[in-house]
Amino acid sequence: MSCYVISNQFLNRSVPGGRSHVRIKKLWKRMLLVLLGSFALSAMACSKAAPPPAKEKVARSAITVTVAGGSPVLLKSTSAEFDIGPSGYVQAFFLQDGNRLTLDEPDAGLPVSGDSLLSAGKEIGEFHFDLDRAKFSDAQGKLGTLGKRVEITGRSSSGAAGDIEEVLVAELYDSFPTLALTTATYRNVGSKDIRLDQVVTQRHRLNAALIDPTGAPHDLWSFQGSSYDWGKEEILRIPKSFSQPNLMGGPGPKGQGGGIPVVDFWTSRVGEAVGHLESLPRVLSLPVQVAKDGRIHVSMALEPGITLKPGEAYSTPTSFVMVHSGDYYESLHLWSSALQQCGWKLPKASNADYSANWCGWGYE
């Protein structure tokens, strides 16, 4: 501020030559006014508060979760819906032209859970989940930063259950809107040991007639990802009598089993696939069987062979159910993309991969 102060004594100082004295005085007064004006403008500019920084737009998930008394918990994306019923059954729907298309047909007449256990030769099923107390939160980032998570706790009404509790977790991500991830955790909440011989999760009952009422329930095209038995076709139309264990990573009839941990079923309008989304191989089965009523039963089965002491828990690998249009290419492409999102890296192809290769021993 001191740089703008001009002494009156300087302005009134006597200068030789009368008119020159007046001109100089007027000139300096004009300069003073200009300087004072500049100071005023500067002061006004300094007095204005700096504009607040622009708020960053926070991305929000398009996934919605709803629950109403007596209705399933609904996980909904832009292109799919997943209903979680009180038995833990996850029913998958593909959204197309405003319609909910599904091959999933839970049997309303039987109290069969989406999951079950085999303990000391006795089946523990009929888990009942308290949907009204379901916990909702943001997804935990397995397949991206945007998504929703549902956690529901259930207990079995089976007399052989002992004191065991199941926590079912389902996640749906914006970047994979037609693929729902699930895990099941079983906890011994009693005072006695509980043996876990087998765990069955991701149960589904499929009916092709839901899409084409004129067709048979089993009339679906299918991809069976297991290389369980040499020479068996992996892409086939499911016949009336069909049963295949689809063992992954364990001994089969002709050696060690392996393959792709995905089974897929489709019509010309909609498809549904089941499998696991672990980046390392797991020893498990994806059994497929046509029941007497023609419906196709599919699930993921594991044999932990462990004993849970009081307070201990066992969690299944991350499994999935997805819906799609088109054939099995759609499900395998989506599964591969999701697996890479989880950290699995595809090996780079070499020139030899595109050359002619001959195999003699496989064909004897």
mmCIF file of N, CA, C and O in Angstrom, residues 18-102:
data_model
loop_
_atom_site.group_PDB
_atom_site.id
_atom_site.type_symbol
_atom_site.label_atom_id
_atom_site.label_comp_id
_atom_site.label_asym_id
_atom_site.label_seq_id
_atom_site.Cartn_x
_atom_site.Cartn_y
_atom_site.Cartn_z
ATOM 1 N N GLY A 18 6.070 29.659 -13.370
ATOM 2 C CA GLY A 18 4.740 29.554 -12.734
ATOM 3 C C GLY A 18 3.824 28.553 -13.374
ATOM 4 O O GLY A 18 3.240 27.711 -12.708
ATOM 5 N N ARG A 19 3.626 28.615 -14.728
ATOM 6 C CA ARG A 19 2.677 27.703 -15.384
ATOM 7 C C ARG A 19 3.156 26.267 -15.328
ATOM 8 O O ARG A 19 2.380 25.334 -15.237
ATOM 9 N N SER A 20 4.466 26.121 -15.409
ATOM 10 C CA SER A 20 5.000 24.754 -15.318
ATOM 11 C C SER A 20 4.670 24.139 -13.986
ATOM 12 O O SER A 20 4.387 22.948 -13.865
ATOM 13 N N HIS A 21 4.688 25.003 -12.979
ATOM 14 C CA HIS A 21 4.359 24.512 -11.642
ATOM 15 C C HIS A 21 2.938 23.985 -11.601
ATOM 16 O O HIS A 21 2.641 22.923 -11.053
ATOM 17 N N VAL A 22 1.996 24.714 -12.250
ATOM 18 C CA VAL A 22 0.587 24.280 -12.255
ATOM 19 C C VAL A 22 0.424 22.987 -13.058
ATOM 20 O O VAL A 22 -0.252 22.062 -12.663
ATOM 21 N N ARG A 23 1.086 22.947 -14.254
ATOM 22 C CA ARG A 23 0.971 21.747 -15.091
ATOM 23 C C ARG A 23 1.484 20.512 -14.363
ATOM 24 O O ARG A 23 0.892 19.436 -14.425
ATOM 25 N N ILE A 24 2.650 20.651 -13.703
ATOM 26 C CA ILE A 24 3.224 19.509 -12.986
ATOM 27 C C ILE A 24 2.299 19.065 -11.868
ATOM 28 O O ILE A 24 2.085 17.875 -11.642
ATOM 29 N N LYS A 25 1.711 20.084 -11.188
ATOM 30 C CA LYS A 25 0.815 19.725 -10.069
ATOM 31 C C LYS A 25 -0.401 18.956 -10.580
ATOM 32 O O LYS A 25 -0.821 17.932 -10.022
ATOM 33 N N LYS A 26 -1.004 19.443 -11.732
ATOM 34 C CA LYS A 26 -2.162 18.745 -12.291
ATOM 35 C C LYS A 26 -1.786 17.342 -12.773
ATOM 36 O O LYS A 26 -2.537 16.388 -12.632
ATOM 37 N N LEU A 27 -0.565 17.285 -13.388
ATOM 38 C CA LEU A 27 -0.126 15.985 -13.891
ATOM 39 C C LEU A 27 0.007 14.960 -12.776
ATOM 40 O O LEU A 27 -0.440 13.829 -12.873
ATOM 41 N N TRP A 28 0.591 15.379 -11.693
ATOM 42 C CA TRP A 28 0.763 14.447 -10.578
ATOM 43 C C TRP A 28 -0.570 14.093 -9.916
ATOM 44 O O TRP A 28 -0.750 12.996 -9.430
ATOM 45 N N LYS A 29 -1.502 15.027 -9.922
ATOM 46 C CA LYS A 29 -2.816 14.711 -9.358
ATOM 47 C C LYS A 29 -3.519 13.642 -10.194
ATOM 48 O O LYS A 29 -4.164 12.739 -9.694
ATOM 49 N N ARG A 30 -3.360 13.789 -11.553
ATOM 50 C CA ARG A 30 -3.947 12.787 -12.433
ATOM 51 C C ARG A 30 -3.296 11.423 -12.207
ATOM 52 O O ARG A 30 -3.949 10.377 -12.187
ATOM 53 N N MET A 31 -1.971 11.444 -12.053
ATOM 54 C CA MET A 31 -1.264 10.201 -11.779
ATOM 55 C C MET A 31 -1.736 9.585 -10.471
ATOM 56 O O MET A 31 -1.881 8.369 -10.338
ATOM 57 N N LEU A 32 -1.983 10.437 -9.483
ATOM 58 C CA LEU A 32 -2.457 9.946 -8.190
ATOM 59 C C LEU A 32 -3.812 9.273 -8.319
ATOM 60 O O LEU A 32 -4.075 8.213 -7.739
ATOM 61 N N LEU A 33 -4.712 9.901 -9.127
ATOM 62 C CA LEU A 33 -6.038 9.322 -9.318
ATOM 63 C C LEU A 33 -5.952 7.953 -10.007
ATOM 64 O O LEU A 33 -6.651 7.007 -9.658
ATOM 65 N N VAL A 34 -5.050 7.897 -11.019
ATOM 66 C CA VAL A 34 -4.871 6.617 -11.709
ATOM 67 C C VAL A 34 -4.355 5.555 -10.749
ATOM 68 O O VAL A 34 -4.817 4.411 -10.719
ATOM 69 N N LEU A 35 -3.371 5.944 -9.937
ATOM 70 C CA LEU A 35 -2.803 4.989 -8.987
ATOM 71 C C LEU A 35 -3.820 4.562 -7.940
ATOM 72 O O LEU A 35 -3.917 3.381 -7.569
ATOM 73 N N LEU A 36 -4.605 5.513 -7.450
ATOM 74 C CA LEU A 36 -5.643 5.177 -6.455
ATOM 75 C C LEU A 36 -6.708 4.269 -7.061
ATOM 76 O O LEU A 36 -7.213 3.358 -6.421
ATOM 77 N N GLY A 37 -7.036 4.531 -8.369
ATOM 78 C CA GLY A 37 -8.007 3.656 -9.041
ATOM 79 C C GLY A 37 -7.482 2.243 -9.186
ATOM 80 O O GLY A 37 -8.203 1.271 -8.974
ATOM 81 N N SER A 38 -6.194 2.140 -9.548
ATOM 82 C CA SER A 38 -5.591 0.807 -9.669
ATOM 83 C C SER A 38 -5.598 0.088 -8.335
ATOM 84 O O SER A 38 -5.858 -1.108 -8.242
ATOM 85 N N PHE A 39 -5.309 0.842 -7.273
ATOM 86 C CA PHE A 39 -5.316 0.243 -5.941
ATOM 87 C C PHE A 39 -6.704 -0.247 -5.556
ATOM 88 O O PHE A 39 -6.881 -1.338 -5.004
ATOM 89 N N ALA A 40 -7.720 0.568 -5.901
ATOM 90 C CA ALA A 40 -9.091 0.178 -5.563
ATOM 91 C C ALA A 40 -9.494 -1.104 -6.285
ATOM 92 O O ALA A 40 -10.095 -2.018 -5.717
ATOM 93 N N LEU A 41 -9.158 -1.162 -7.596
ATOM 94 C CA LEU A 41 -9.487 -2.371 -8.355
ATOM 95 C C LEU A 41 -8.762 -3.589 -7.808
ATOM 96 O O LEU A 41 -9.312 -4.681 -7.718
ATOM 97 N N SER A 42 -7.478 -3.391 -7.445
ATOM 98 C CA SER A 42 -6.704 -4.486 -6.876
ATOM 99 C C SER A 42 -7.295 -4.959 -5.572
ATOM 100 O O SER A 42 -7.385 -6.146 -5.294
ATOM 101 N N ALA A 43 -7.722 -4.008 -4.752
ATOM 102 C CA ALA A 43 -8.319 -4.366 -3.456
ATOM 103 C C ALA A 43 -9.620 -5.126 -3.644
ATOM 104 O O ALA A 43 -9.912 -6.088 -2.951
ATOM 105 N N MET A 44 -10.433 -4.693 -4.647
ATOM 106 C CA MET A 44 -11.694 -5.383 -4.915
ATOM 107 C C MET A 44 -11.443 -6.817 -5.376
ATOM 108 O O MET A 44 -12.114 -7.757 -4.966
ATOM 109 N N ALA A 45 -10.420 -6.959 -6.260
ATOM 110 C CA ALA A 45 -10.099 -8.309 -6.741
ATOM 111 C C ALA A 45 -9.653 -9.201 -5.608
ATOM 112 O O ALA A 45 -9.984 -10.393 -5.548
ATOM 113 N N CYS A 46 -8.861 -8.647 -4.666
ATOM 114 C CA CYS A 46 -8.376 -9.442 -3.547
ATOM 115 C C CYS A 46 -9.478 -9.793 -2.572
ATOM 116 O O CYS A 46 -9.407 -10.785 -1.870
ATOM 117 N N SER A 47 -10.513 -8.912 -2.518
ATOM 118 C CA SER A 47 -11.580 -9.152 -1.542
ATOM 119 C C SER A 47 -12.533 -10.252 -1.979
ATOM 120 O O SER A 47 -13.244 -10.824 -1.175
ATOM 121 N N LYS A 48 -12.558 -10.548 -3.304
ATOM 122 C CA LYS A 48 -13.450 -11.598 -3.779
ATOM 123 C C LYS A 48 -12.916 -12.965 -3.371
ATOM 124 O O LYS A 48 -11.747 -13.248 -3.551
ATOM 125 N N ALA A 49 -13.789 -13.816 -2.851
ATOM 126 C CA ALA A 49 -13.374 -15.164 -2.449
ATOM 127 C C ALA A 49 -13.086 -15.992 -3.693
ATOM 128 O O ALA A 49 -13.767 -15.880 -4.711
ATOM 129 N N ALA A 50 -12.046 -16.825 -3.611
ATOM 130 C CA ALA A 50 -11.713 -17.699 -4.728
ATOM 131 C C ALA A 50 -12.860 -18.672 -4.978
ATOM 132 O O ALA A 50 -13.477 -19.168 -4.027
ATOM 133 N N PRO A 51 -13.215 -18.923 -6.235
ATOM 134 C CA PRO A 51 -14.329 -19.846 -6.524
ATOM 135 C C PRO A 51 -14.028 -21.235 -5.994
ATOM 136 O O PRO A 51 -12.894 -21.690 -6.042
ATOM 137 N N PRO A 52 -15.041 -21.919 -5.423
ATOM 138 C CA PRO A 52 -14.807 -23.262 -4.880
ATOM 139 C C PRO A 52 -14.414 -24.225 -5.986
ATOM 140 O O PRO A 52 -14.855 -24.087 -7.131
ATOM 141 N N PRO A 53 -13.554 -25.174 -5.673
ATOM 142 C CA PRO A 53 -13.145 -26.153 -6.696
ATOM 143 C C PRO A 53 -14.339 -26.963 -7.169
ATOM 144 O O PRO A 53 -15.256 -27.258 -6.395
ATOM 145 N N ALA A 54 -14.338 -27.268 -8.443
ATOM 146 C CA ALA A 54 -15.445 -28.047 -9.013
ATOM 147 C C ALA A 54 -15.507 -29.422 -8.356
ATOM 148 O O ALA A 54 -14.497 -30.082 -8.161
ATOM 149 N N LYS A 55 -16.709 -29.799 -7.979
ATOM 150 C CA LYS A 55 -16.892 -31.092 -7.335
ATOM 151 C C LYS A 55 -16.714 -32.219 -8.351
ATOM 152 O O LYS A 55 -17.271 -32.175 -9.443
ATOM 153 N N GLU A 56 -15.918 -33.212 -7.965
ATOM 154 C CA GLU A 56 -15.738 -34.365 -8.834
ATOM 155 C C GLU A 56 -17.007 -35.220 -8.827
ATOM 156 O O GLU A 56 -17.604 -35.445 -7.774
ATOM 157 N N LYS A 57 -17.398 -35.664 -9.995
ATOM 158 C CA LYS A 57 -18.578 -36.511 -10.095
ATOM 159 C C LYS A 57 -18.252 -37.908 -9.568
ATOM 160 O O LYS A 57 -17.336 -38.556 -10.063
ATOM 161 N N VAL A 58 -18.997 -38.315 -8.560
ATOM 162 C CA VAL A 58 -18.789 -39.636 -7.973
ATOM 163 C C VAL A 58 -19.637 -40.655 -8.731
ATOM 164 O O VAL A 58 -20.856 -40.514 -8.828
ATOM 165 N N ALA A 59 -18.982 -41.659 -9.292
ATOM 166 C CA ALA A 59 -19.709 -42.682 -10.034
ATOM 167 C C ALA A 59 -20.587 -43.493 -9.094
ATOM 168 O O ALA A 59 -20.176 -43.848 -7.990
ATOM 169 N N ARG A 60 -21.794 -43.754 -9.523
ATOM 170 C CA ARG A 60 -22.747 -44.525 -8.724
ATOM 171 C C ARG A 60 -23.126 -45.799 -9.469
ATOM 172 O O ARG A 60 -23.248 -45.814 -10.682
ATOM 173 N N SER A 61 -23.318 -46.843 -8.698
ATOM 174 C CA SER A 61 -23.682 -48.121 -9.295
ATOM 175 C C SER A 61 -25.118 -48.076 -9.806
ATOM 176 O O SER A 61 -26.010 -47.485 -9.189
ATOM 177 N N ALA A 62 -25.324 -48.704 -10.962
ATOM 178 C CA ALA A 62 -26.668 -48.828 -11.513
ATOM 179 C C ALA A 62 -27.389 -50.066 -10.985
ATOM 180 O O ALA A 62 -28.570 -50.280 -11.281
ATOM 181 N N ILE A 63 -26.693 -50.881 -10.190
ATOM 182 C CA ILE A 63 -27.300 -52.076 -9.603
ATOM 183 C C ILE A 63 -28.237 -51.655 -8.471
ATOM 184 O O ILE A 63 -27.904 -50.799 -7.655
ATOM 185 N N THR A 64 -29.403 -52.270 -8.423
ATOM 186 C CA THR A 64 -30.345 -51.992 -7.342
ATOM 187 C C THR A 64 -30.633 -53.275 -6.568
ATOM 188 O O THR A 64 -30.595 -54.371 -7.123
ATOM 189 N N VAL A 65 -30.917 -53.099 -5.284
ATOM 190 C CA VAL A 65 -31.271 -54.221 -4.413
ATOM 191 C C VAL A 65 -32.588 -53.872 -3.730
ATOM 192 O O VAL A 65 -32.705 -52.812 -3.107
ATOM 193 N N THR A 66 -33.562 -54.736 -3.843
ATOM 194 C CA THR A 66 -34.853 -54.503 -3.196
ATOM 195 C C THR A 66 -35.301 -55.760 -2.470
ATOM 196 O O THR A 66 -34.992 -56.879 -2.888
ATOM 197 N N VAL A 67 -36.032 -55.543 -1.403
ATOM 198 C CA VAL A 67 -36.613 -56.658 -0.646
ATOM 199 C C VAL A 67 -37.926 -56.178 -0.053
ATOM 200 O O VAL A 67 -38.036 -55.064 0.446
ATOM 201 N N ALA A 68 -38.935 -57.003 -0.179
ATOM 202 C CA ALA A 68 -40.247 -56.722 0.392
ATOM 203 C C ALA A 68 -40.697 -57.951 1.153
ATOM 204 O O ALA A 68 -40.343 -59.083 0.798
ATOM 205 N N GLY A 69 -41.433 -57.730 2.200
ATOM 206 C CA GLY A 69 -41.870 -58.837 3.038
ATOM 207 C C GLY A 69 -42.545 -59.938 2.247
ATOM 208 O O GLY A 69 -43.493 -59.690 1.507
ATOM 209 N N GLY A 70 -42.038 -61.162 2.368
ATOM 210 C CA GLY A 70 -42.620 -62.292 1.667
ATOM 211 C C GLY A 70 -42.153 -62.461 0.240
ATOM 212 O O GLY A 70 -42.543 -63.425 -0.425
ATOM 213 N N SER A 71 -41.315 -61.533 -0.268
ATOM 214 C CA SER A 71 -40.813 -61.620 -1.639
ATOM 215 C C SER A 71 -39.319 -61.900 -1.632
ATOM 216 O O SER A 71 -38.634 -61.606 -0.654
ATOM 217 N N PRO A 72 -38.804 -62.449 -2.725
ATOM 218 C CA PRO A 72 -37.360 -62.689 -2.795
ATOM 219 C C PRO A 72 -36.570 -61.381 -2.765
ATOM 220 O O PRO A 72 -37.080 -60.323 -3.132
ATOM 221 N N VAL A 73 -35.325 -61.476 -2.352
ATOM 222 C CA VAL A 73 -34.407 -60.356 -2.499
ATOM 223 C C VAL A 73 -34.064 -60.252 -3.979
ATOM 224 O O VAL A 73 -33.716 -61.248 -4.620
ATOM 225 N N LEU A 74 -34.170 -59.043 -4.516
ATOM 226 C CA LEU A 74 -33.965 -58.846 -5.948
ATOM 227 C C LEU A 74 -32.702 -58.032 -6.197
ATOM 228 O O LEU A 74 -32.577 -56.899 -5.745
ATOM 229 N N LEU A 75 -31.752 -58.647 -6.910
ATOM 230 C CA LEU A 75 -30.564 -57.949 -7.419
ATOM 231 C C LEU A 75 -30.813 -57.676 -8.893
ATOM 232 O O LEU A 75 -31.008 -58.610 -9.679
ATOM 233 N N LYS A 76 -30.785 -56.383 -9.274
ATOM 234 C CA LYS A 76 -31.160 -56.030 -10.640
ATOM 235 C C LYS A 76 -30.094 -55.160 -11.275
ATOM 236 O O LYS A 76 -29.623 -54.192 -10.684
ATOM 237 N N SER A 77 -29.728 -55.506 -12.517
ATOM 238 C CA SER A 77 -28.819 -54.694 -13.324
ATOM 239 C C SER A 77 -29.585 -54.202 -14.547
ATOM 240 O O SER A 77 -30.809 -54.362 -14.651
ATOM 241 N N THR A 78 -28.870 -53.627 -15.480
ATOM 242 C CA THR A 78 -29.512 -53.119 -16.685
ATOM 243 C C THR A 78 -29.995 -54.228 -17.612
ATOM 244 O O THR A 78 -30.862 -53.998 -18.458
ATOM 245 N N SER A 79 -29.435 -55.446 -17.450
ATOM 246 C CA SER A 79 -29.773 -56.515 -18.395
ATOM 247 C C SER A 79 -30.102 -57.849 -17.741
ATOM 248 O O SER A 79 -30.312 -58.841 -18.448
ATOM 249 N N ALA A 80 -30.156 -57.906 -16.418
ATOM 250 C CA ALA A 80 -30.455 -59.180 -15.747
ATOM 251 C C ALA A 80 -31.044 -58.919 -14.368
ATOM 252 O O ALA A 80 -30.850 -57.842 -13.787
ATOM 253 N N GLU A 81 -31.745 -59.917 -13.876
ATOM 254 C CA GLU A 81 -32.272 -59.890 -12.515
ATOM 255 C C GLU A 81 -32.005 -61.233 -11.856
ATOM 256 O O GLU A 81 -32.061 -62.282 -12.523
ATOM 257 N N PHE A 82 -31.727 -61.186 -10.550
ATOM 258 C CA PHE A 82 -31.461 -62.399 -9.791
ATOM 259 C C PHE A 82 -32.304 -62.369 -8.524
ATOM 260 O O PHE A 82 -32.134 -61.489 -7.678
ATOM 261 N N ASP A 83 -33.242 -63.333 -8.428
ATOM 262 C CA ASP A 83 -34.112 -63.451 -7.251
ATOM 263 C C ASP A 83 -33.508 -64.450 -6.272
ATOM 264 O O ASP A 83 -33.228 -65.596 -6.652
ATOM 265 N N ILE A 84 -33.314 -64.029 -5.034
ATOM 266 C CA ILE A 84 -32.828 -64.932 -3.983
ATOM 267 C C ILE A 84 -33.999 -65.235 -3.062
ATOM 268 O O ILE A 84 -34.488 -64.356 -2.349
ATOM 269 N N GLY A 85 -34.454 -66.477 -3.091
ATOM 270 C CA GLY A 85 -35.615 -66.864 -2.315
ATOM 271 C C GLY A 85 -35.262 -67.256 -0.894
ATOM 272 O O GLY A 85 -34.089 -67.356 -0.519
ATOM 273 N N PRO A 86 -36.272 -67.509 -0.058
ATOM 274 C CA PRO A 86 -36.028 -67.875 1.345
ATOM 275 C C PRO A 86 -35.299 -69.200 1.516
ATOM 276 O O PRO A 86 -34.752 -69.473 2.580
ATOM 277 N N SER A 87 -35.248 -70.036 0.464
ATOM 278 C CA SER A 87 -34.505 -71.295 0.541
ATOM 279 C C SER A 87 -33.046 -71.120 0.126
ATOM 280 O O SER A 87 -32.263 -72.064 0.205
ATOM 281 N N GLY A 88 -32.687 -69.909 -0.354
ATOM 282 C CA GLY A 88 -31.334 -69.665 -0.833
ATOM 283 C C GLY A 88 -31.162 -69.953 -2.311
ATOM 284 O O GLY A 88 -30.065 -69.794 -2.843
ATOM 285 N N TYR A 89 -32.233 -70.342 -2.986
ATOM 286 C CA TYR A 89 -32.186 -70.590 -4.427
ATOM 287 C C TYR A 89 -32.045 -69.256 -5.154
ATOM 288 O O TYR A 89 -32.797 -68.309 -4.894
ATOM 289 N N VAL A 90 -31.087 -69.177 -6.090
ATOM 290 C CA VAL A 90 -30.872 -67.960 -6.879
ATOM 291 C C VAL A 90 -31.439 -68.200 -8.277
ATOM 292 O O VAL A 90 -30.896 -68.996 -9.053
ATOM 293 N N GLN A 91 -32.528 -67.539 -8.591
ATOM 294 C CA GLN A 91 -33.183 -67.687 -9.882
ATOM 295 C C GLN A 91 -32.744 -66.545 -10.794
ATOM 296 O O GLN A 91 -32.859 -65.371 -10.438
ATOM 297 N N ALA A 92 -32.231 -66.892 -11.975
ATOM 298 C CA ALA A 92 -31.628 -65.907 -12.877
ATOM 299 C C ALA A 92 -32.569 -65.589 -14.036
ATOM 300 O O ALA A 92 -33.170 -66.492 -14.623
ATOM 301 N N PHE A 93 -32.659 -64.290 -14.376
ATOM 302 C CA PHE A 93 -33.510 -63.823 -15.466
ATOM 303 C C PHE A 93 -32.696 -62.943 -16.411
ATOM 304 O O PHE A 93 -31.907 -62.106 -15.962
ATOM 305 N N PHE A 94 -32.907 -63.131 -17.704
ATOM 306 C CA PHE A 94 -32.306 -62.273 -18.715
ATOM 307 C C PHE A 94 -33.368 -61.284 -19.177
ATOM 308 O O PHE A 94 -34.488 -61.679 -19.528
ATOM 309 N N LEU A 95 -33.031 -59.994 -19.164
ATOM 310 C CA LEU A 95 -33.991 -58.954 -19.549
ATOM 311 C C LEU A 95 -33.848 -58.647 -21.030
ATOM 312 O O LEU A 95 -32.768 -58.281 -21.499
ATOM 313 N N GLN A 96 -34.959 -58.787 -21.749
ATOM 314 C CA GLN A 96 -34.933 -58.567 -23.189
ATOM 315 C C GLN A 96 -36.275 -58.001 -23.638
ATOM 316 O O GLN A 96 -37.317 -58.627 -23.431
ATOM 317 N N ASP A 97 -36.231 -56.796 -24.193
ATOM 318 C CA ASP A 97 -37.445 -56.128 -24.697
ATOM 319 C C ASP A 97 -38.529 -56.042 -23.618
ATOM 320 O O ASP A 97 -39.720 -56.251 -23.889
ATOM 321 N N GLY A 98 -38.103 -55.758 -22.400
ATOM 322 C CA GLY A 98 -39.057 -55.603 -21.310
ATOM 323 C C GLY A 98 -39.553 -56.910 -20.721
ATOM 324 O O GLY A 98 -40.424 -56.887 -19.834
ATOM 325 N N ASN A 99 -39.023 -58.049 -21.159
ATOM 326 C CA ASN A 99 -39.453 -59.359 -20.656
ATOM 327 C C ASN A 99 -38.366 -59.994 -19.795
ATOM 328 O O ASN A 99 -37.178 -59.787 -20.027
ATOM 329 N N ARG A 100 -38.796 -60.778 -18.806
ATOM 330 C CA ARG A 100 -37.877 -61.557 -17.976
ATOM 331 C C ARG A 100 -37.837 -62.981 -18.518
ATOM 332 O O ARG A 100 -38.775 -63.748 -18.355
ATOM 333 N N LEU A 101 -36.740 -63.311 -19.170
ATOM 334 C CA LEU A 101 -36.592 -64.649 -19.742
ATOM 335 C C LEU A 101 -35.744 -65.507 -18.817
ATOM 336 O O LEU A 101 -34.705 -65.073 -18.324
ATOM 337 N N THR A 102 -36.189 -66.734 -18.585
ATOM 338 C CA THR A 102 -35.435 -67.618 -17.697
ATOM 339 C C THR A 102 -35.636 -69.074 -18.071
ATOM 340 O O THR A 102 -36.673 -69.468 -18.615
#
